[in-house]
C-alpha positions as semicolon CSV with decimal commas, in nm:
position;residue;x (nm);y (nm);z (nm)
1;M;0,000;0,000;0,000
2;Q;0,140;0,345;-0,097
3;V;0,207;0,579;0,189
4;G;0,022;0,865;0,020
5;S;-0,297;0,666;-0,024
6;L;-0,270;0,552;0,336
7;L;-0,266;0,912;0,450
8;Q;-0,561;1,002;0,232
9;Q;-0,770;0,749;0,421
10;L;-0,715;0,944;0,740
11;D;-0,924;1,248;0,844
12;P;-0,821;1,522;0,594
13;S;-0,938;1,803;0,816
14;H;-0,593;1,855;0,959
15;L;-0,454;1,935;0,613
16;A;-0,659;2,257;0,606
17;A;-0,501;2,392;0,921
18;P;-0,301;2,708;0,862
19;H;0,073;2,670;0,848
20;R;0,224;2,920;1,083
21;S;0,567;2,998;1,205
22;L;0,675;2,853;1,538
23;P;0,926;2,963;1,797
24;R;1,270;2,812;1,820
25;A;1,221;2,434;1,857
26;V;1,330;2,102;1,721
27;R;1,160;2,031;1,389
28;C;1,195;1,763;1,120
29;W;1,104;1,822;0,758
30;S;1,172;1,704;0,407
31;E;1,407;1,916;0,201
32;E;1,198;1,856;-0,106
33;P;0,900;2,097;-0,135
34;L;0,551;1,961;-0,119
35;T;0,395;1,879;-0,450
36;N;0,047;1,771;-0,533
37;Q;0,125;1,440;-0,359
38;L;0,174;1,472;0,011
39;Q;0,538;1,441;0,124
40;V;0,577;1,231;0,440
41;P;0,839;1,332;0,694
42;V;1,062;1,054;0,825
43;L;1,207;1,104;1,170
44;K;1,576;1,049;1,229
45;S;1,818;1,109;1,513
46;R;2,052;1,400;1,502
47;D;2,359;1,172;1,495
48;T;2,232;0,992;1,190
49;E;2,135;1,310;1,009
50;A;2,469;1,472;1,078
51;K;2,627;1,195;0,868
52;E;2,383;1,227;0,580
53;K;2,345;1,489;0,314
54;G;2,000;1,580;0,184
55;G;1,686;1,393;0,274
56;L;1,541;1,468;0,617
57;L;1,699;1,719;0,851
58;C;1,632;1,801;1,217
59;D;1,765;2,122;1,370
60;L;1,686;2,419;1,591
61;V;1,504;2,690;1,398
62;S;1,442;3,054;1,500
63;E;1,124;3,252;1,454
64;Q;1,285;3,444;1,171
65;D;1,307;3,125;0,971
66;N;0,943;3,030;1,023
67;H;0,834;3,176;0,694
68;Q;1,041;2,902;0,520
69;L;0,840;2,634;0,697
70;N;0,490;2,738;0,589
71;S;0,450;2,416;0,386
72;R;0,591;2,184;0,657
73;S;0,427;2,043;0,971
74;P;0,653;2,075;1,277
75;V;0,694;1,782;1,521
76;H;0,880;1,797;1,848
77;V;1,098;1,495;1,925
78;W;1,152;1,435;2,296
79;G;1,251;1,089;2,438
80;D;1,028;0,819;2,289
81;F;0,716;1,033;2,214
82;F;0,602;1,317;1,994
83;D;0,433;1,633;2,100
84;C;0,337;1,965;1,947
85;M;0,532;2,276;2,024
86;E;0,405;2,461;2,331
87;S;0,410;2,822;2,237
88;E;0,174;3,107;2,232
89;R;0,106;3,075;1,856
90;S;0,088;2,696;1,850
91;Q;-0,169;2,700;2,128
92;R;-0,391;2,906;1,900
93;M;-0,383;2,615;1,651
94;G;-0,603;2,419;1,887
95;N;-0,630;2,047;1,799
96;A;-0,477;2,080;1,452
97;C;-0,151;1,924;1,575
98;I;-0,308;1,611;1,724
99;P;-0,373;1,434;1,389
100;L;-0,015;1,510;1,282
101;K;0,114;1,337;1,595
102;R;-0,091;1,031;1,517
103;I;0,025;1,026;1,156
104;A;0,392;1,057;1,250
105;Y;0,367;0,779;1,503
106;F;0,190;0,552;1,255
107;L;0,446;0,627;0,983
108;C;0,732;0,534;1,214
109;L;0,575;0,195;1,276
110;L;0,514;0,149;0,905
111;S;0,875;0,236;0,818
112;A;1,005;-0,016;1,073
113;L;0,787;-0,288;0,923
114;L;0,903;-0,208;0,572
115;L;1,270;-0,215;0,676
116;T;1,228;-0,547;0,856
117;E;1,056;-0,699;0,557
118;G;1,334;-0,585;0,332
119;K;1,604;-0,764;0,536
120;K;1,461;-1,113;0,483
121;P;1,695;-1,320;0,262
122;A;1,568;-1,440;-0,067
123;K;1,481;-1,808;-0,090
124;P;1,749;-2,020;-0,266
125;K;1,664;-2,096;-0,621
126;C;1,657;-2,451;-0,751
127;P;2,002;-2,553;-0,884
128;A;2,037;-2,579;-1,260
129;V;2,100;-2,957;-1,242
130;C;1,789;-3,018;-1,035
131;T;1,416;-3,015;-1,087
132;C;1,233;-2,876;-0,786
133;T;0,875;-2,866;-0,669
134;K;0,741;-2,742;-0,340
135;D;0,861;-3,048;-0,142
136;N;1,083;-3,244;-0,380
137;A;1,411;-3,203;-0,566
138;L;1,556;-3,440;-0,827
139;C;1,918;-3,381;-0,936
140;E;2,071;-3,549;-1,242
141;N;2,430;-3,548;-1,361
142;A;2,537;-3,330;-1,070
143;R;2,912;-3,293;-1,029
144;A;2,880;-3,221;-0,657
145;I;2,616;-3,194;-0,387
146;P;2,456;-2,851;-0,452
147;R;2,435;-2,611;-0,159
148;T;2,143;-2,406;-0,296
149;V;1,867;-2,664;-0,277
150;P;1,559;-2,503;-0,119
151;P;1,591;-2,573;0,255
152;D;1,230;-2,679;0,303
153;V;1,235;-2,973;0,060
154;I;1,159;-3,303;0,228
155;S;1,263;-3,536;-0,054
156;L;1,596;-3,517;-0,239
157;S;1,722;-3,757;-0,507
158;F;2,050;-3,793;-0,697
159;V;2,085;-4,010;-1,008
160;R;2,367;-4,053;-1,260
161;S;2,585;-3,813;-1,063
162;G;2,936;-3,718;-1,163
163;F;3,085;-3,724;-0,813
164;T;3,229;-4,032;-0,638
165;E;3,271;-3,893;-0,286
166;I;3,032;-3,728;-0,043
167;S;3,203;-3,494;0,198
168;E;3,125;-3,395;0,556
169;G;2,816;-3,182;0,617
170;S;2,688;-3,205;0,259
171;F;2,325;-3,176;0,370
172;L;2,347;-2,911;0,641
173;F;2,149;-2,671;0,416
174;T;1,854;-2,910;0,386
175;P;1,769;-2,986;0,750
176;S;1,406;-3,074;0,674
177;L;1,491;-3,380;0,461
178;Q;1,285;-3,686;0,531
179;L;1,366;-3,887;0,220
180;L;1,715;-3,905;0,067
181;F;1,790;-4,117;-0,239
182;I;2,149;-4,145;-0,367
183;E;2,096;-4,436;-0,603
184;N;2,252;-4,570;-0,923
185;N;2,561;-4,355;-0,894
186;N;2,931;-4,437;-0,862
187;I;2,976;-4,336;-0,499
188;K;3,295;-4,489;-0,356
189;S;3,336;-4,315;-0,021
190;I;3,125;-4,123;0,228
191;S;3,240;-3,910;0,519
192;R;3,149;-4,015;0,873
193;H;2,959;-3,686;0,921
194;T;2,793;-3,671;0,581
195;F;2,440;-3,691;0,721
196;R;2,496;-3,472;1,023
197;G;2,193;-3,259;1,112
198;L;1,931;-3,471;0,934
199;K;1,732;-3,546;1,247
200;S;1,407;-3,578;1,049
201;L;1,543;-3,827;0,794
202;I;1,317;-4,129;0,769
203;H;1,435;-4,311;0,456
204;L;1,794;-4,332;0,329
205;S;1,893;-4,516;0,013
206;L;2,253;-4,567;-0,100
207;A;2,161;-4,854;-0,329
208;N;2,352;-4,949;-0,644
209;N;2,673;-4,760;-0,585
210;N;3,034;-4,872;-0,556
211;L;3,074;-4,867;-0,177
212;Q;3,313;-5,122;-0,026
213;T;3,283;-4,998;0,330
214;L;3,105;-4,739;0,544
215;P;3,266;-4,525;0,816
216;K;3,177;-4,605;1,173
217;D;2,888;-4,405;1,324
218;I;2,773;-4,272;0,986
219;F;2,412;-4,317;1,103
220;K;2,470;-4,153;1,439
221;G;2,220;-3,876;1,512
222;L;1,964;-4,000;1,257
223;D;1,708;-4,054;1,530
224;S;1,405;-4,078;1,298
225;L;1,557;-4,329;1,055
226;T;1,320;-4,618;0,983
227;N;1,444;-4,758;0,651
228;V;1,793;-4,801;0,501
229;D;1,870;-4,947;0,159
230;L;2,233;-5,050;0,098
231;R;2,179;-5,310;-0,172
232;G;2,389;-5,328;-0,486
233;N;2,724;-5,232;-0,330
234;S;3,051;-5,428;-0,317
235;F;3,102;-5,448;0,057
236;N;3,432;-5,590;0,184
237;C;3,345;-5,764;0,510
238;D;3,662;-5,693;0,704
239;C;3,721;-5,530;1,041
240;K;3,626;-5,187;0,909
241;L;3,273;-5,316;0,857
242;K;3,243;-5,489;1,194
243;W;3,060;-5,188;1,338
244;L;2,788;-5,222;1,071
245;V;2,725;-5,582;1,174
246;E;2,691;-5,469;1,536
247;W;2,463;-5,179;1,434
248;L;2,238;-5,410;1,234
249;G;2,193;-5,620;1,546
250;H;2,040;-5,343;1,756
251;T;1,889;-5,085;1,518
252;N;1,513;-5,043;1,492
253;A;1,538;-4,940;1,127
254;T;1,447;-5,182;0,850
255;V;1,754;-5,269;0,644
256;E;1,727;-5,461;0,320
257;D;1,947;-5,773;0,292
258;I;2,303;-5,697;0,182
259;Y;2,589;-5,932;0,095
260;C;2,969;-5,949;0,118
261;E;3,183;-5,934;-0,194
262;G;3,505;-6,003;-0,005
263;P;3,725;-6,136;0,139
264;P;3,696;-6,477;-0,029
265;E;3,592;-6,660;0,288
266;Y;3,294;-6,424;0,327
267;K;3,195;-6,381;-0,039
268;K;2,816;-6,391;-0,092
269;R;2,750;-6,422;0,281
270;K;2,459;-6,214;0,407
271;I;2,590;-5,931;0,623
272;N;2,262;-5,917;0,815
273;S;2,330;-6,271;0,946
274;L;2,692;-6,212;1,058
275;S;2,788;-6,145;1,420
276;S;3,074;-5,953;1,575
277;K;3,233;-6,287;1,671
278;D;3,297;-6,352;1,303
279;F;3,558;-6,073;1,305
280;D;3,898;-6,099;1,471
281;C;3,998;-5,735;1,473
282;I;4,225;-5,708;1,776
283;I;4,592;-5,731;1,694
284;T;4,900;-5,673;1,905
285;E;5,258;-5,575;1,843
286;F;5,576;-5,491;2,027
287;A;5,672;-5,131;1,952
288;K;6,017;-4,995;2,034
289;S;5,995;-4,778;2,346
290;Q;6,341;-4,720;2,494
291;D;6,708;-4,811;2,450
292;L;6,941;-4,875;2,743
293;P;7,304;-4,806;2,645
294;Y;7,464;-5,123;2,780
295;Q;7,486;-5,498;2,725
296;S;7,306;-5,739;2,954
297;L;7,242;-6,106;3,026
298;S;6,959;-6,170;3,271
299;I;6,663;-5,939;3,339
300;D;6,414;-5,987;3,623
301;T;6,123;-5,790;3,763
302;F;5,986;-5,777;4,118
303;S;5,743;-5,592;4,344
304;Y;5,872;-5,420;4,655
305;M;5,708;-5,166;4,884
306;N;5,410;-5,130;4,646
307;D;5,630;-5,043;4,350
308;E;5,758;-5,236;4,050
309;Y;6,128;-5,264;3,975
310;V;6,354;-5,419;3,713
311;V;6,703;-5,555;3,778
312;I;6,950;-5,613;3,495
313;A;7,277;-5,810;3,508
314;Q;7,560;-5,638;3,320
315;P;7,845;-5,884;3,254
316;F;8,106;-5,635;3,135
317;T;8,062;-5,370;3,404
318;G;7,987;-5,633;3,670
319;K;7,683;-5,445;3,799
320;C;7,328;-5,523;3,892
321;I;7,135;-5,217;3,767
322;F;6,797;-5,150;3,928
323;L;6,539;-4,948;3,736
324;E;6,216;-4,785;3,850
325;W;5,928;-4,634;3,657
326;D;5,923;-4,256;3,618
327;H;5,554;-4,166;3,645
328;V;5,612;-3,818;3,503
329;E;5,842;-3,889;3,210
330;K;5,681;-4,229;3,145
331;T;6,018;-4,401;3,111
332;F;6,242;-4,628;3,316
333;R;6,519;-4,460;3,514
334;N;6,806;-4,577;3,736
335;Y;6,714;-4,652;4,095
336;D;7,025;-4,817;4,245
337;N;7,301;-5,068;4,165
338;I;7,517;-5,342;4,315
339;T;7,876;-5,341;4,195
340;G;8,051;-5,675;4,140
341;T;8,267;-5,863;3,893
342;S;8,150;-6,039;3,573
343;T;7,791;-6,055;3,695
344;V;7,572;-6,301;3,503
345;V;7,253;-6,319;3,714
346;C;7,087;-6,078;3,958
347;K;6,794;-6,268;4,110
348;P;6,556;-6,080;4,344
349;I;6,351;-6,259;4,609
350;V;6,110;-6,087;4,850
351;I;6,048;-6,278;5,173
352;E;5,767;-6,121;5,373
353;T;5,860;-5,754;5,339
354;Q;6,238;-5,791;5,299
355;L;6,415;-5,775;4,962
356;Y;6,714;-6,000;4,893
357;V;6,920;-6,023;4,575
358;I;7,130;-6,327;4,478
359;V;7,420;-6,206;4,265
360;A;7,588;-6,479;4,060
361;Q;7,937;-6,399;3,930
362;L;8,186;-6,586;3,714
363;F;8,477;-6,455;3,917
364;G;8,507;-6,352;4,278
365;G;8,232;-6,578;4,404
366;S;7,857;-6,523;4,430
367;H;7,685;-6,331;4,707
368;I;7,351;-6,247;4,869
369;Y;7,254;-5,885;4,936
370;K;6,984;-5,736;5,155
371;R;6,806;-5,405;5,103
372;D;6,856;-5,186;5,409
373;S;6,556;-4,953;5,415
374;F;6,710;-4,728;5,683
375;A;7,042;-4,683;5,505
376;N;6,858;-4,692;5,169
377;K;7,118;-4,919;5,010
378;F;7,208;-5,284;4,948
379;I;7,426;-5,459;5,206
380;K;7,604;-5,793;5,150
381;I;7,492;-6,044;5,412
382;Q;7,617;-6,380;5,280
383;D;7,862;-6,550;5,044
384;I;7,762;-6,854;4,841
385;E;8,003;-7,144;4,887
386;I;8,255;-7,132;4,606
387;L;8,335;-7,503;4,616
388;K;7,990;-7,590;4,482
389;I;7,909;-7,287;4,271
390;R;8,208;-7,229;4,045
391;K;8,047;-7,112;3,720
392;P;7,684;-7,014;3,776
393;N;7,468;-6,980;3,468
394;D;7,107;-6,954;3,592
395;I;6,911;-6,903;3,915
396;E;6,550;-7,001;3,987
397;T;6,349;-6,908;4,299
398;F;6,040;-7,094;4,423
399;K;5,825;-7,159;4,728
400;I;5,711;-7,501;4,854
401;E;5,488;-7,539;5,162
402;N;5,564;-7,186;5,283
403;N;5,940;-7,241;5,252
404;W;6,151;-7,031;5,019
405;Y;6,422;-7,185;4,801
406;F;6,652;-7,091;4,521
407;V;6,856;-7,316;4,295
408;V;7,176;-7,229;4,107
409;A;7,260;-7,411;3,782
410;D;7,639;-7,451;3,765
411;S;7,799;-7,504;3,424
412;S;8,152;-7,595;3,536
413;K;8,292;-7,947;3,516
414;A;8,365;-7,958;3,888
415;G;8,058;-7,768;4,014
416;F;7,723;-7,878;4,155
417;T;7,378;-7,749;4,077
418;T;7,266;-7,668;4,430
419;I;6,939;-7,586;4,609
420;Y;6,944;-7,334;4,897
421;K;6,672;-7,290;5,161
422;W;6,580;-6,987;5,370
423;N;6,608;-7,056;5,746
424;G;6,491;-6,721;5,878
425;N;6,833;-6,560;5,897
426;G;6,992;-6,659;5,569
427;F;7,012;-6,927;5,303
428;Y;7,188;-7,257;5,360
429;S;7,270;-7,545;5,126
430;H;6,974;-7,783;5,116
431;Q;7,048;-8,028;4,833
432;S;7,303;-8,079;4,556
433;L;7,186;-8,206;4,217
434;H;7,346;-8,326;3,901
435;A;7,715;-8,305;3,987
436;W;7,964;-8,247;3,706
437;Y;7,710;-8,232;3,424
438;R;7,768;-7,869;3,324
439;D;7,409;-7,752;3,370
440;T;7,313;-7,440;3,176
441;D;6,956;-7,383;3,294
442;V;6,711;-7,479;3,567
443;E;6,329;-7,445;3,550
444;Y;6,078;-7,486;3,831
445;L;5,725;-7,603;3,737
446;E;5,432;-7,799;3,876
447;I;5,286;-8,095;3,688
448;A;5,053;-8,384;3,781
449;R;5,135;-8,751;3,742
450;P;4,870;-9,027;3,743
451;P;4,711;-9,139;3,963
452;Q;4,769;-8,811;4,147
453;A;4,536;-8,528;4,053
454;L;4,731;-8,256;4,232
455;R;5,027;-8,097;4,067
456;M;5,362;-8,158;4,230
457;P;5,678;-7,945;4,222
458;H;5,934;-8,043;3,959
459;L;6,271;-7,920;3,837
460;I;6,405;-7,957;3,483
461;L;6,783;-7,927;3,443
462;S;6,926;-7,857;3,100
463;S;7,280;-7,962;3,025
464;S;7,525;-7,952;2,739
465;S;7,635;-8,308;2,818
466;Q;7,304;-8,498;2,833
467;R;6,929;-8,476;2,775
468;P;6,717;-8,257;3,005
469;V;6,655;-8,430;3,339
470;I;6,325;-8,405;3,532
471;Y;6,329;-8,408;3,915
472;Q;6,018;-8,453;4,129
473;W;5,965;-8,324;4,481
474;N;5,936;-8,588;4,749
475;K;5,711;-8,458;5,024
476;A;5,830;-8,710;5,281
477;T;6,200;-8,639;5,247
478;Q;6,159;-8,276;5,143
479;L;6,401;-8,341;4,858
480;F;6,393;-8,364;4,479
481;I;6,446;-8,709;4,329
482;N;6,553;-8,802;3,976
483;Q;6,245;-8,916;3,789
484;T;6,314;-8,926;3,415
485;D;6,456;-8,732;3,120
486;I;6,321;-8,591;2,795
487;P;6,415;-8,837;2,519
488;N;6,567;-8,746;2,183
489;M;6,653;-8,393;2,292
490;E;7,029;-8,363;2,317
491;D;7,209;-8,032;2,333
492;V;6,923;-7,841;2,494
493;Y;7,047;-7,509;2,630
494;A;6,735;-7,411;2,828
495;V;6,381;-7,521;2,910
496;K;6,097;-7,277;2,995
497;H;5,736;-7,368;3,065
498;F;5,391;-7,211;3,017
499;S;5,026;-7,314;3,061
500;V;4,725;-7,286;2,833
501;K;4,381;-7,387;2,961
502;G;4,533;-7,598;3,237
503;E;4,771;-7,784;3,006
504;V;5,145;-7,759;3,069
505;Y;5,385;-7,694;2,780
506;I;5,758;-7,637;2,758
507;C;5,982;-7,451;2,511
508;L;6,320;-7,616;2,457
509;T;6,602;-7,402;2,318
510;R;6,872;-7,555;2,098
511;F;7,172;-7,374;1,956
512;I;7,209;-7,631;1,680
513;G;6,904;-7,797;1,529
514;D;6,538;-7,720;1,584
515;S;6,393;-7,580;1,902
516;K;6,074;-7,750;2,015
517;V;5,740;-7,698;2,187
518;M;5,626;-8,000;2,388
519;K;5,315;-8,081;2,589
520;W;5,291;-8,274;2,913
521;G;5,094;-8,593;2,850
522;G;5,065;-8,723;3,206
523;S;5,384;-8,927;3,218
524;S;5,609;-8,759;2,961
525;F;5,642;-8,460;2,731
526;Q;5,531;-8,502;2,371
527;D;5,632;-8,306;2,060
528;I;5,375;-8,070;1,912
529;Q;5,586;-7,816;1,717
530;R;5,936;-7,751;1,584
531;M;6,100;-7,417;1,506
532;P;6,421;-7,367;1,304
533;S;6,662;-7,208;1,550
534;R;7,022;-7,201;1,436
535;G;7,221;-6,997;1,688
536;S;6,941;-6,972;1,948
537;M;7,016;-6,939;2,318
538;V;6,671;-6,829;2,437
539;F;6,321;-6,952;2,357
540;Q;6,110;-6,768;2,612
541;P;5,734;-6,814;2,656
542;L;5,552;-6,530;2,829
543;Q;5,193;-6,423;2,885
544;I;5,066;-6,065;2,857
545;N;4,702;-6,027;2,956
546;N;4,524;-6,296;2,755
547;Y;4,796;-6,327;2,491
548;Q;5,042;-6,613;2,503
549;Y;5,371;-6,554;2,324
550;A;5,694;-6,740;2,264
551;I;6,003;-6,544;2,159
552;L;6,288;-6,723;1,985
553;G;6,614;-6,530;1,980
554;S;6,911;-6,597;1,755
555;D;7,271;-6,483;1,730
556;Y;7,256;-6,499;1,349
557;S;6,914;-6,368;1,246
558;F;6,614;-6,169;1,359
559;T;6,429;-6,258;1,676
560;Q;6,102;-6,433;1,594
561;V;5,791;-6,357;1,801
562;Y;5,518;-6,623;1,796
563;N;5,157;-6,590;1,909
564;W;4,957;-6,886;2,037
565;D;4,670;-6,991;1,807
566;A;4,406;-7,146;2,031
567;E;4,224;-7,323;1,745
568;K;4,540;-7,480;1,605
569;A;4,690;-7,534;1,952
570;R;5,028;-7,415;1,828
571;F;5,233;-7,100;1,781
572;V;5,212;-6,887;1,467
573;K;5,470;-6,631;1,364
574;F;5,356;-6,269;1,364
575;Q;5,649;-6,031;1,428
576;E;6,025;-5,994;1,403
577;L;6,253;-5,797;1,637
578;N;6,605;-5,682;1,570
579;V;6,801;-5,771;1,885
580;Q;7,174;-5,851;1,873
581;A;7,266;-6,176;2,048
582;P;6,960;-6,187;2,279
583;R;6,991;-6,381;2,604
584;S;6,658;-6,322;2,781
585;F;6,310;-6,173;2,730
586;T;6,115;-6,050;3,031
587;H;5,761;-5,918;3,068
588;V;5,726;-5,612;3,292
589;S;5,384;-5,473;3,387
590;I;5,358;-5,121;3,536
591;N;5,050;-4,897;3,568
592;K;4,848;-5,107;3,324
593;R;5,132;-5,078;3,074
594;N;5,308;-5,387;2,949
595;F;5,670;-5,391;2,837
596;L;5,908;-5,644;2,694
597;F;6,273;-5,618;2,805
598;A;6,518;-5,777;2,564
599;S;6,872;-5,834;2,690
600;S;7,160;-5,826;2,445
601;F;7,508;-5,969;2,488
602;K;7,651;-5,759;2,203
603;G;7,428;-5,452;2,173
604;N;7,202;-5,220;2,367
605;T;6,936;-5,354;2,597
606;Q;6,599;-5,279;2,438
607;I;6,254;-5,208;2,578
608;Y;5,940;-5,268;2,373
609;K;5,588;-5,162;2,456
610;H;5,308;-5,411;2,410
611;V;5,049;-5,234;2,195
612;I;4,692;-5,350;2,135
613;V;4,530;-5,224;1,814
614;D;4,159;-5,251;1,733
615;L;4,130;-5,260;1,353
616;S;3,756;-5,202;1,375
617;A;3,792;-4,868;1,555
């Protein structure tokens, strides 16, 4: 409606009022003279008008200038209301000013409405590649998802499109979508957040494209979704698609049957019928974490005073180096050391709350140290008899019927492998085994023999001069007695045991020939697996969480890490480590972190972190 015609509908009597000069006051007028069509004053602030040229002006006017205002109606602006000028001459005008006040107030409201209406953005036009109606849009041969689709459409379709990827937030400008069809295209990948913001989406079709996988949580936030069509795609049913199988199991949406195109073992299998158990997506690896700049032989870990420690035997410096975990730097740091000569084994044993360390040396005899908590250092409390222990090579600690023992394997021709028992004040010689057989390793384990159901303590001694010998604990005499040996296994350097589901296995290390994995059959050990192991001096089984490993070191090649396959009941190779002349592998667990310490006789001692990777994440 034109402003002039709007004014003409008002009472025209006020237009006949005489125009008279007014005293000095604030007035607003139009600079353009009145013509046949009524000119409407528009009120503005003084600050605004000072910045403008022409148009409407407001200023103080004297009586001498009143003759220039005969064709203009004065209005006084004060605060948020209008009023006529109070003067002697304006009072004689009577009620002629009242209609002007009403008109000015009405015109201000009208101007505000017109300005507000003018600021509304124009509705997006339908893209050139699309055909749009009030609620629907169909796009053909589009090279990308258009951003100018009318926002109030509820159905959007794409056919024969020229794009192969759909990026993040492609439909943020169409939040009212209820039906989305992206069919018969060549879509190969979709962003995880492609459909973000489509809370009203009911039906989604990605049928007949070239999708091999879908990102996890792609349907997250689509709370109204009731139907999904994924048919006609080439899905590869690997760990990346495991989430979809889990989603299909709990979604309330109807999903048409879809099938795997790969890998070969899953080809043509219906994805809707798979379960998360069909996917083995958790893998592990040992990742290099830290290097220690010295050679080493034995490595052991122990708990003392609510902390975890590691002790490393250094043969060339003759030290036992103790490490502790730095909770700030997240690395291992030096804690203390015991200085000796040609140290080969540093074996910790904690009895009640007291820490002892058996230090085996090639020269200068072997000794037992005690941790003095008041002096905060290690103090030597006992020497190990040199006539029996001449060339120690391994130490094993164990507990039988609340009594603590340790056994030293001696590899000299004139030495004795000897068992020592704790008597409350120190360790004394309890039993000598296997004299003059040059034992290289001793292993403590518990196995059951028919008709006994309970497991009994046993020792297995490895020797370079005969087959491994098995000793059984005699409860009546409190001694170990020679029971049997392991046949057809000459030149075994070491034997280490592990258990899987209650069954006892052993890993036998051979420097020449094949190393073996054997299983206890009730009366003897039986072969189950052979590993080529030229130059091997350590074949160490160890368990980290629910993972059973066996690590086979070699002086001439890479260290082989094997993982236990429960279905095959044997080890399978899965990783190689580069360790020079390894002599021991030890599992250390600290603050829910798991580490593998690898000793090296010729290079740096290495620390690996056990990493668990979820391929479906």
